């Protein structure tokens, strides 16, 4: 097949997206496909016409160059300034035209405008086939405040919390109705960027400034002391549970993507009944949010054996340190097979035809 792997964008997870995109591109090429790795924001520089002749046959030459993931989030202002046409359009030059030529687009985007459903909605209107869930489910999962309310309404255990908009910010913690310690995080962010664990009034105010520096709406929720886990769901069936144990601090941006920063165990060494409960909960989340291809849910397990679902990820990372490839490997599915499976179940939405 002719496949575009779409990466980059303008979210804080731009670098992570490229790492996912590069891994997926290499895997799909090993599977015999002609694959172009495309930066959704920078686009493809050649004009449609002669520059598009046999473009997939020249996929390696026209693919975006990728560097590693830095320890800090990318400078998005600098990224915007580096675009040649200086357009404010999210889609770079010829992105739509190239994607329309592909048999399917593998979405390797993370964060805003990748996982919030806007790209998916645009592709639906353009008749472009893509991997992953649709626009509505993506939007529901991306908004942590809205998904938390859906969890609560459907009996899915989740930490008690509230949403807060910047223009209605409550700087006095006592008036939030919550107790310390708590967690403050952007409502729609990913990769734990802008997330703070708060243990005092002073830290609370600093956390608000940090989170509002990324978004205009944030989540404040009870801090659950416990072990961290994740469960991937493919086609509504859960994979084995994986435990993440950061060597220092919590599972933040640095610990997610710096090799050796966390110990990851799959299958997780927990009682069978708890693992099964966590897997069933992950499947319930997928059904409630309508995540009909693949997704990954994050959990906490406290000392009393209670589980809490924190959030759903609609386009889970596929980097060298990502979780879903490790979960797939635990059932004998290597990375190349995982990428092929994602394409297979995504194409099923379109009748299974390219």
Coordinates of N, CA and C in Angstrom, one line a residue, residues 8-235:
X8 N 4.4 15.4 13.6 CA 4.7 16.7 13.9 C 3.6 17.6 14.5
X9 N 3.2 18.6 13.8 CA 2.1 19.4 14.2 C 2.6 20.5 15.2
X10 N 1.7 21.1 15.9 CA 2.0 22.2 16.8 C 1.6 22.0 18.2
X11 N 1.6 20.8 18.7 CA 1.4 20.5 20.1 C 2.7 20.4 20.8
X12 N 2.6 20.4 22.2 CA 3.8 20.3 23.0 C 4.5 18.9 22.8
X13 N 3.8 18.0 22.1 CA 4.3 16.6 21.9 C 4.8 16.5 20.5
X14 N 5.2 17.6 19.8 CA 5.7 17.5 18.5 C 6.9 16.6 18.3
X15 N 7.8 16.7 19.2 CA 9.0 15.8 19.1 C 8.7 14.3 19.3
X16 N 7.8 14.1 20.2 CA 7.3 12.7 20.5 C 6.6 12.1 19.3
X17 N 5.8 13.0 18.6 CA 5.1 12.6 17.4 C 6.1 12.1 16.3
X18 N 7.1 12.9 16.2 CA 8.1 12.5 15.1 C 8.8 11.1 15.5
X19 N 9.0 10.9 16.7 CA 9.6 9.6 17.1 C 8.7 8.5 16.8
X20 N 7.4 8.7 17.2 CA 6.4 7.7 16.8 C 6.4 7.5 15.3
X21 N 6.3 8.6 14.6 CA 6.2 8.5 13.1 C 7.4 7.8 12.5
X22 N 8.6 8.1 13.0 CA 9.8 7.4 12.4 C 9.7 5.9 12.6
X23 N 9.4 5.5 13.9 CA 9.3 4.1 14.2 C 8.2 3.4 13.3
X24 N 7.1 4.0 13.2 CA 6.0 3.4 12.4 C 6.4 3.3 10.9
X25 N 7.0 4.4 10.4 CA 7.5 4.4 9.0 C 8.4 3.3 8.7
X26 N 9.4 3.1 9.6 CA 10.4 2.0 9.4 C 9.7 0.6 9.4
X27 N 8.8 0.5 10.4 CA 8.1 -0.8 10.5 C 7.2 -1.1 9.2
X28 N 6.5 -0.1 8.8 CA 5.6 -0.3 7.6 C 6.5 -0.6 6.3
X29 N 7.6 0.0 6.3 CA 8.5 -0.3 5.1 C 9.0 -1.7 5.2
X30 N 9.3 -2.2 6.4 CA 9.7 -3.6 6.5 C 8.6 -4.5 6.1
X31 N 7.4 -4.0 6.2 CA 6.2 -4.8 5.8 C 5.9 -4.8 4.4
X32 N 6.8 -4.0 3.6 CA 6.6 -4.0 2.2 C 5.8 -2.8 1.6
X33 N 5.4 -1.8 2.5 CA 4.7 -0.7 2.0 C 5.6 0.4 1.5
X34 N 5.0 1.3 0.7 CA 5.7 2.6 0.3 C 5.2 3.7 1.2
X35 N 6.1 4.2 2.0 CA 5.6 5.1 3.1 C 6.3 6.4 3.1
X36 N 5.6 7.5 3.2 CA 6.1 8.8 3.3 C 5.8 9.4 4.7
X37 N 6.9 9.8 5.4 CA 6.7 10.4 6.7 C 6.6 11.9 6.5
X38 N 5.4 12.5 6.8 CA 5.1 13.8 6.5 C 4.8 14.7 7.7
X39 N 5.4 15.9 7.7 CA 5.2 16.8 8.8 C 3.9 17.6 8.5
X40 N 2.9 17.4 9.3 CA 1.6 18.0 9.0 C 1.6 19.5 8.9
X41 N 2.5 20.1 9.7 CA 2.6 21.6 9.7 C 3.5 22.1 8.6
X42 N 4.6 21.5 8.4 CA 5.6 22.0 7.4 C 5.2 21.6 5.9
X43 N 4.5 20.4 5.8 CA 4.0 20.0 4.5 C 5.1 19.5 3.6
X44 N 4.7 19.4 2.3 CA 5.6 18.9 1.2 C 5.9 20.1 0.3
X45 N 7.1 20.4 0.0 CA 7.5 21.6 -0.7 C 7.2 21.6 -2.2
X46 N 7.1 20.5 -2.8 CA 7.0 20.4 -4.3 C 5.5 20.8 -4.6
X47 N 5.4 21.5 -5.8 CA 4.0 21.8 -6.2 C 3.4 20.6 -6.8
X48 N 2.1 20.5 -6.7 CA 1.3 19.4 -7.3 C 1.5 19.4 -8.8
X49 N 1.8 18.2 -9.3 CA 2.1 18.1 -10.8 C 3.3 17.3 -10.9
X50 N 4.3 17.8 -11.5 CA 5.6 17.1 -11.7 C 6.2 16.6 -10.4
X51 N 6.1 17.5 -9.4 CA 6.6 17.1 -8.0 C 5.9 15.9 -7.4
X52 N 4.7 15.6 -7.9 CA 3.9 14.5 -7.3 C 4.0 13.2 -8.1
X53 N 4.8 13.3 -9.3 CA 4.9 12.1 -10.1 C 5.7 11.0 -9.3
X54 N 5.0 9.8 -9.3 CA 5.6 8.7 -8.6 C 6.2 9.1 -7.2
X55 N 5.4 9.9 -6.5 CA 5.9 10.4 -5.2 C 6.1 9.3 -4.2
X56 N 5.3 8.3 -4.2 CA 5.4 7.2 -3.2 C 6.6 6.3 -3.6
X57 N 7.0 6.2 -4.8 CA 8.2 5.5 -5.3 C 9.4 6.2 -4.8
X58 N 9.3 7.5 -4.5 CA 10.4 8.3 -4.0 C 10.2 8.6 -2.5
X59 N 9.5 7.7 -1.8 CA 9.1 8.0 -0.4 C 10.3 8.3 0.5
X60 N 11.4 7.7 0.4 CA 12.5 7.9 1.3 C 13.1 9.3 1.0
X61 N 13.1 9.7 -0.2 CA 13.7 11.0 -0.5 C 12.8 12.2 0.0
X62 N 11.5 12.0 -0.1 CA 10.6 13.1 0.2 C 10.2 13.1 1.7
X63 N 10.5 12.1 2.4 CA 10.1 12.0 3.8 C 10.8 13.0 4.7
X64 N 10.1 13.5 5.8 CA 10.6 14.4 6.7 C 11.8 13.8 7.4
X65 N 12.8 14.7 7.7 CA 14.0 14.3 8.5 C 13.6 14.4 10.0
X66 N 14.0 13.4 10.8 CA 13.6 13.4 12.2 C 14.9 13.3 13.1
X67 N 14.8 14.1 14.2 CA 15.8 14.1 15.2 C 15.2 13.5 16.5
X68 N 16.0 13.3 17.5 CA 15.5 12.7 18.7 C 14.6 13.5 19.6
X69 N 14.1 13.0 20.7 CA 13.3 13.7 21.6 C 14.1 14.4 22.6
X70 N 14.0 15.8 22.7 CA 14.7 16.5 23.7 C 14.1 16.4 25.0
X71 N 14.8 16.7 26.1 CA 14.3 16.6 27.4 C 13.3 17.6 27.8
X72 N 13.2 18.7 27.0 CA 12.2 19.8 27.2 C 11.2 19.8 26.0
X73 N 10.1 20.3 26.3 CA 9.0 20.5 25.2 C 9.6 21.4 24.2
X74 N 9.1 21.2 22.9 CA 9.6 22.1 21.8 C 9.2 23.5 21.9
X75 N 10.0 24.4 21.2 CA 9.7 25.8 21.1 C 8.8 26.0 19.9
X76 N 7.5 26.0 20.2 CA 6.5 26.1 19.1 C 6.5 27.4 18.3
X77 N 6.9 28.5 19.0 CA 7.0 29.8 18.3 C 8.1 29.7 17.3
X78 N 9.2 29.1 17.6 CA 10.3 28.9 16.6 C 9.9 28.0 15.5
X79 N 9.1 27.0 15.8 CA 8.6 26.1 14.7 C 7.8 26.9 13.7
X80 N 6.9 27.8 14.2 CA 6.0 28.6 13.4 C 6.8 29.5 12.5
X81 N 7.8 30.1 13.1 CA 8.7 31.1 12.3 C 9.4 30.4 11.2
X82 N 9.7 29.1 11.4 CA 10.6 28.4 10.4 C 9.8 27.9 9.2
X83 N 8.4 28.0 9.2 CA 7.7 27.6 8.0 C 7.8 28.6 6.9
X84 N 8.1 28.2 5.7 CA 8.5 29.1 4.6 C 7.3 30.0 4.2
X85 N 6.1 29.4 4.1 CA 5.0 30.3 3.6 C 4.4 31.1 4.7
X86 N 4.7 30.9 6.0 CA 4.2 31.7 7.1 C 2.7 31.7 7.1
X87 N 2.1 30.7 6.6 CA 0.6 30.6 6.7 C 0.2 30.2 8.1
X88 N -1.0 30.6 8.5 CA -1.5 30.2 9.8 C -2.4 28.9 9.7
X89 N -2.4 28.3 8.5 CA -3.1 27.1 8.3 C -2.4 25.9 9.0
X90 N -3.1 25.1 9.7 CA -2.5 24.0 10.4 C -1.9 23.0 9.4
X91 N -2.6 22.7 8.3 CA -2.1 21.8 7.3 C -1.1 22.6 6.4
X92 N 0.2 22.0 6.4 CA 1.2 22.6 5.6 C 0.9 22.4 4.1
X93 N 1.8 23.0 3.2 CA 1.6 22.9 1.8 C 1.5 21.5 1.3
X94 N 0.5 21.2 0.5 CA 0.3 19.9 -0.1 C 0.0 18.7 0.8
X95 N -0.3 19.0 2.1 CA -0.5 17.9 3.0 C -1.8 17.1 2.6
X96 N -2.9 17.9 2.4 CA -4.2 17.3 2.0 C -4.0 16.5 0.7
X97 N -3.3 17.1 -0.3 CA -3.2 16.5 -1.6 C -2.4 15.2 -1.5
X98 N -1.4 15.1 -0.7 CA -0.6 13.9 -0.5 C -1.4 12.9 0.2
X99 N -2.1 13.3 1.2 CA -2.9 12.3 2.0 C -4.0 11.7 1.2
X100 N -4.6 12.5 0.3 CA -5.6 12.0 -0.6 C -5.1 11.0 -1.6
X101 N -3.8 11.0 -1.9 CA -3.2 10.0 -2.8 C -2.8 8.7 -2.1
X102 N -2.8 8.8 -0.7 CA -2.5 7.6 0.0 C -3.6 6.6 0.1
X103 N -3.3 5.3 0.3 CA -4.4 4.3 0.5 C -4.9 4.5 1.9
X104 N -4.1 4.9 2.9 CA -4.5 5.2 4.2 C -3.4 6.1 4.9
X105 N -3.8 7.0 5.8 CA -2.9 7.8 6.5 C -2.8 7.2 7.9
X106 N -1.6 6.9 8.3 CA -1.3 6.4 9.7 C -1.1 7.7 10.6
X107 N -2.0 8.0 11.5 CA -1.9 9.2 12.3 C -0.9 8.9 13.5
X108 N 0.2 9.6 13.4 CA 1.3 9.5 14.4 C 1.3 10.8 15.2
X109 N 0.2 11.6 15.1 CA 0.1 12.9 15.8 C -0.2 12.6 17.3
X110 N 0.3 13.5 18.1 CA 0.0 13.5 19.6 C -0.4 14.9 20.0
X111 N -1.3 14.9 21.0 CA -1.7 16.2 21.6 C -2.7 17.0 20.7
X112 N -2.7 18.3 20.9 CA -3.7 19.2 20.3 C -3.6 19.0 18.8
X113 N -4.8 19.1 18.2 CA -5.0 19.0 16.7 C -4.5 17.7 16.1
X114 N -4.1 16.7 17.0 CA -3.8 15.4 16.5 C -4.8 14.4 17.1
X115 N -5.0 14.6 18.4 CA -5.8 13.7 19.2 C -7.2 14.3 19.6
X116 N -7.4 15.6 19.2 CA -8.7 16.2 19.7 C -9.8 16.1 18.6
X117 N -9.6 15.4 17.6 CA -10.6 15.1 16.6 C -10.7 16.1 15.4
X118 N -10.0 17.2 15.5 CA -10.1 18.1 14.4 C -9.5 17.6 13.1
X119 N -8.3 17.0 13.1 CA -7.8 16.4 11.9 C -8.7 15.3 11.4
X120 N -9.2 14.4 12.3 CA -10.1 13.4 11.9 C -11.3 13.9 11.2
X121 N -11.9 15.0 11.7 CA -13.1 15.5 11.1 C -12.8 16.1 9.7
X122 N -11.6 16.8 9.6 CA -11.2 17.3 8.3 C -11.0 16.2 7.3
X123 N -10.4 15.1 7.7 CA -10.1 14.0 6.8 C -11.4 13.3 6.4
X124 N -12.4 13.2 7.3 CA -13.7 12.7 7.0 C -14.3 13.5 5.8
X125 N -14.2 14.8 5.9 CA -14.8 15.7 4.9 C -14.1 15.5 3.6
X126 N -12.8 15.3 3.6 CA -12.0 15.2 2.4 C -12.0 13.7 1.8
X127 N -12.6 12.8 2.6 CA -12.6 11.4 2.1 C -11.3 10.7 2.3
X128 N -10.5 11.1 3.3 CA -9.2 10.5 3.5 C -9.3 9.4 4.6
X129 N -8.9 8.2 4.3 CA -8.9 7.2 5.3 C -7.7 7.3 6.3
X130 N -8.0 7.0 7.5 CA -6.9 7.2 8.5 C -7.0 6.2 9.6
X131 N -5.9 6.0 10.4 CA -5.9 5.0 11.5 C -6.5 5.7 12.7
X132 N -7.0 4.8 13.6 CA -7.4 5.3 14.9 C -8.9 5.6 14.9
X133 N -9.4 6.1 16.0 CA -10.8 6.3 16.2 C -11.2 7.6 15.5
X134 N -12.5 7.9 15.5 CA -13.1 9.0 14.7 C -13.0 10.3 15.5
X135 N -13.6 11.4 14.9 CA -13.4 12.7 15.5 C -14.2 12.9 16.8
X136 N -15.4 12.3 16.9 CA -16.1 12.6 18.2 C -15.5 11.9 19.4
X137 N -15.1 10.6 19.2 CA -14.5 9.9 20.3 C -13.1 10.5 20.6
X138 N -12.4 11.0 19.6 CA -11.1 11.6 19.9 C -11.3 12.9 20.8
X139 N -12.4 13.7 20.4 CA -12.7 14.9 21.2 C -13.1 14.6 22.6
X140 N -13.9 13.6 22.8 CA -14.3 13.2 24.1 C -13.1 12.8 25.0
X141 N -12.3 12.0 24.5 CA -11.1 11.5 25.2 C -10.1 12.5 25.5
X142 N -9.9 13.5 24.6 CA -8.9 14.5 24.7 C -9.3 15.5 25.9
X143 N -10.5 15.7 26.0 CA -11.0 16.7 27.1 C -11.1 15.9 28.4
X144 N -10.1 16.0 29.3 CA -10.0 15.2 30.5 C -11.2 15.6 31.4
X145 N -11.7 16.8 31.4 CA -12.8 17.2 32.2 C -14.1 16.5 31.8
X146 N -14.3 16.5 30.5 CA -15.5 15.9 29.9 C -15.4 14.3 30.1
X147 N -14.3 13.8 29.8 CA -14.2 12.3 29.9 C -14.3 11.9 31.4
X148 N -13.8 12.7 32.3 CA -13.9 12.4 33.8 C -15.4 12.3 34.1
X149 N -16.2 13.2 33.6 CA -17.7 13.2 33.9 C -18.3 12.0 33.3
X150 N -17.9 11.6 32.1 CA -18.4 10.4 31.5 C -18.0 9.1 32.3
X151 N -16.8 9.1 32.8 CA -16.3 8.0 33.7 C -17.3 7.9 34.9
X152 N -17.5 9.0 35.6 CA -18.3 9.0 36.8 C -19.7 8.6 36.5
X153 N -20.3 9.0 35.3 CA -21.7 8.7 35.0 C -21.8 7.2 34.6
X154 N -20.7 6.6 34.3 CA -20.8 5.2 33.9 C -20.1 4.2 34.9
X155 N -19.9 4.7 36.1 CA -19.3 3.8 37.1 C -17.9 3.4 36.9
X156 N -17.1 4.2 36.2 CA -15.7 4.0 36.0 C -14.9 4.7 37.1
X157 N -14.2 4.0 37.9 CA -13.5 4.7 39.0 C -12.4 5.7 38.6
X158 N -12.5 6.9 39.1 CA -11.5 7.9 38.7 C -11.4 8.9 39.9
X159 N -10.2 9.5 40.0 CA -10.0 10.4 41.2 C -11.1 11.6 41.1
X160 N -11.5 12.0 42.3 CA -12.4 13.1 42.4 C -11.7 14.4 41.9
X161 N -12.4 15.2 41.1 CA -11.7 16.4 40.6 C -12.7 17.4 40.0
X162 N -12.1 18.5 39.6 CA -12.9 19.6 39.0 C -12.2 20.2 37.8
X163 N -12.9 20.9 37.0 CA -12.3 21.6 35.9 C -12.3 23.1 36.3
X164 N -11.3 23.8 35.8 CA -11.3 25.3 36.1 C -10.8 26.0 34.8
X165 N -11.5 27.1 34.5 CA -11.1 27.9 33.3 C -10.3 29.1 33.8
X166 N -9.4 29.6 33.0 CA -8.4 30.6 33.4 C -9.2 31.9 33.9
X167 N -10.2 32.2 33.2 CA -10.9 33.5 33.5 C -11.8 33.3 34.8
X168 N -11.9 32.1 35.3 CA -12.6 31.8 36.5 C -11.7 31.2 37.6
X169 N -10.4 31.4 37.5 CA -9.4 30.8 38.3 C -9.7 31.1 39.8
X170 N -9.6 30.0 40.6 CA -9.8 30.1 42.0 C -8.4 29.9 42.6
X171 N -7.8 31.0 43.1 CA -6.4 31.0 43.6 C -6.3 30.5 45.0
X172 N -7.4 30.5 45.8 CA -7.5 30.0 47.1 C -7.9 28.5 47.1
X173 N -6.9 27.7 47.5 CA -7.2 26.2 47.3 C -8.4 25.8 48.2
X174 N -8.5 26.4 49.3 CA -9.6 25.9 50.2 C -11.0 26.0 49.6
X175 N -11.1 26.9 48.6 CA -12.4 27.1 48.0 C -12.7 26.1 46.8
X176 N -11.7 25.3 46.5 CA -11.9 24.3 45.4 C -12.7 23.1 45.9
X177 N -12.8 22.9 47.2 CA -13.6 21.7 47.7 C -12.8 20.5 47.7
X178 N -11.5 20.5 47.3 CA -10.6 19.4 47.3 C -9.7 19.4 48.5
X179 N -8.9 18.4 48.7 CA -7.9 18.4 49.8 C -6.5 18.1 49.2
X180 N -5.5 18.6 50.0 CA -4.1 18.4 49.6 C -3.7 17.0 50.1
X181 N -2.8 16.3 49.4 CA -2.2 16.8 48.1 C -3.1 16.6 47.0
X182 N -2.9 17.3 45.9 CA -3.7 17.2 44.7 C -2.8 17.2 43.4
X183 N -3.4 17.0 42.3 CA -2.7 17.1 41.0 C -3.4 18.2 40.2
X184 N -2.5 19.0 39.6 CA -3.0 20.1 38.7 C -2.4 19.8 37.3
X185 N -3.3 19.8 36.3 CA -2.8 19.5 34.9 C -3.7 20.1 33.9
X186 N -3.1 20.4 32.7 CA -3.9 20.9 31.6 C -5.0 20.0 31.2
X187 N -6.1 20.5 30.8 CA -7.3 19.7 30.5 C -7.1 18.8 29.3
X188 N -6.4 19.3 28.3 CA -6.3 18.6 27.0 C -4.9 18.2 26.6
X189 N -3.9 18.4 27.5 CA -2.6 18.1 27.2 C -2.2 16.6 27.2
X190 N -1.0 16.3 26.9 CA -0.5 14.9 26.9 C 0.9 14.9 27.4
X191 N 1.4 13.6 27.5 CA 2.8 13.4 27.9 C 3.2 14.0 29.2
X192 N 2.2 14.3 30.1 CA 2.4 14.8 31.4 C 3.0 16.2 31.4
X193 N 2.9 16.9 30.3 CA 3.4 18.3 30.2 C 2.5 19.2 31.0
X194 N 3.1 20.0 31.8 CA 2.4 21.0 32.6 C 1.7 20.4 33.9
X195 N 2.0 19.1 34.2 CA 1.4 18.4 35.3 C 2.3 18.7 36.6
X196 N 1.6 19.0 37.7 CA 2.2 19.2 39.0 C 1.5 18.4 40.1
X197 N 2.3 17.9 41.0 CA 1.8 17.3 42.2 C 1.9 18.4 43.3
X198 N 0.8 18.7 43.9 CA 0.8 19.9 44.8 C 0.6 19.4 46.2
X199 N 1.4 19.9 47.2 CA 1.3 19.5 48.6 C 1.1 20.7 49.5
X200 N 1.1 22.0 48.9 CA 0.9 23.1 49.8 C 0.2 24.2 49.0
X201 N -0.3 25.3 49.7 CA -0.9 26.4 49.1 C 0.0 27.1 48.1
X202 N 1.3 27.2 48.5 CA 2.3 27.9 47.6 C 2.5 27.1 46.3
X203 N 2.6 25.8 46.5 CA 2.8 24.9 45.3 C 1.6 25.0 44.4
X204 N 0.4 25.1 45.0 CA -0.8 25.2 44.3 C -0.8 26.4 43.3
X205 N -0.5 27.5 43.8 CA -0.4 28.7 43.0 C 0.6 28.6 41.8
X206 N 1.7 28.0 42.2 CA 2.8 27.8 41.1 C 2.3 26.8 40.1
X207 N 1.5 25.8 40.5 CA 1.0 24.8 39.6 C 0.0 25.4 38.7
X208 N -0.9 26.3 39.2 CA -1.9 26.9 38.4 C -1.2 27.7 37.2
X209 N -0.1 28.5 37.6 CA 0.6 29.3 36.6 C 1.2 28.4 35.5
X210 N 1.8 27.2 36.0 CA 2.4 26.3 35.0 C 1.3 25.7 34.1
X211 N 0.2 25.2 34.6 CA -0.8 24.6 33.8 C -1.5 25.6 32.9
X212 N -1.8 26.8 33.4 CA -2.4 27.8 32.5 C -1.5 28.3 31.5
X213 N -0.2 28.1 31.7 CA 0.8 28.5 30.6 C 0.7 27.6 29.4
X214 N 0.0 26.5 29.5 CA -0.2 25.6 28.4 C -1.6 25.6 27.8
X215 N -2.6 25.8 28.7 CA -4.0 25.8 28.2 C -4.8 26.8 29.1
X216 N -6.0 27.1 28.6 CA -6.9 28.0 29.3 C -7.9 27.3 30.2
X217 N -7.8 25.9 30.2 CA -8.7 25.1 31.1 C -7.8 24.0 31.7
X218 N -8.0 23.8 33.0 CA -7.2 22.8 33.7 C -8.0 21.9 34.5
X219 N -7.4 20.8 35.0 CA -8.0 19.8 35.9 C -7.3 19.9 37.2
X220 N -8.1 19.9 38.3 CA -7.5 19.7 39.6 C -8.2 18.5 40.2
X221 N -7.4 17.5 40.7 CA -8.0 16.3 41.2 C -7.2 15.8 42.4
X222 N -7.9 14.9 43.2 CA -7.2 14.3 44.3 C -5.9 13.5 43.9
X223 N -4.9 13.6 44.7 CA -3.7 12.9 44.4 C -3.9 11.5 45.0
X224 N -3.7 10.5 44.2 CA -3.8 9.1 44.7 C -2.4 8.5 44.8
X225 N -2.0 8.2 46.0 CA -0.7 7.6 46.3 C -0.8 6.1 45.8
X226 N 0.0 5.7 44.9 CA -0.1 4.3 44.5 C 0.9 4.0 43.3
X227 N 0.7 2.9 42.8 CA 1.5 2.4 41.6 C 0.8 2.8 40.3
X228 N 1.7 3.0 39.3 CA 1.2 3.4 38.0 C 1.1 2.3 37.0
X229 N 0.0 2.2 36.2 CA -0.2 1.2 35.3 C -0.8 1.7 34.0
X230 N -0.8 0.9 32.9 CA -1.4 1.3 31.7 C -1.9 0.0 31.0
X231 N -3.1 0.2 30.3 CA -3.7 -0.9 29.6 C -4.1 -0.5 28.2
X232 N -3.5 -1.1 27.2 CA -3.9 -0.8 25.8 C -5.1 -1.7 25.5
X233 N -6.0 -1.1 24.6 CA -7.2 -1.8 24.1 C -7.2 -1.8 22.6
X234 N -7.2 -2.9 22.0 CA -7.2 -3.0 20.5 C -8.5 -3.7 20.1
X235 N -9.3 -2.9 19.3 CA -10.6 -3.5 18.8 C -11.4 -4.0 20.0

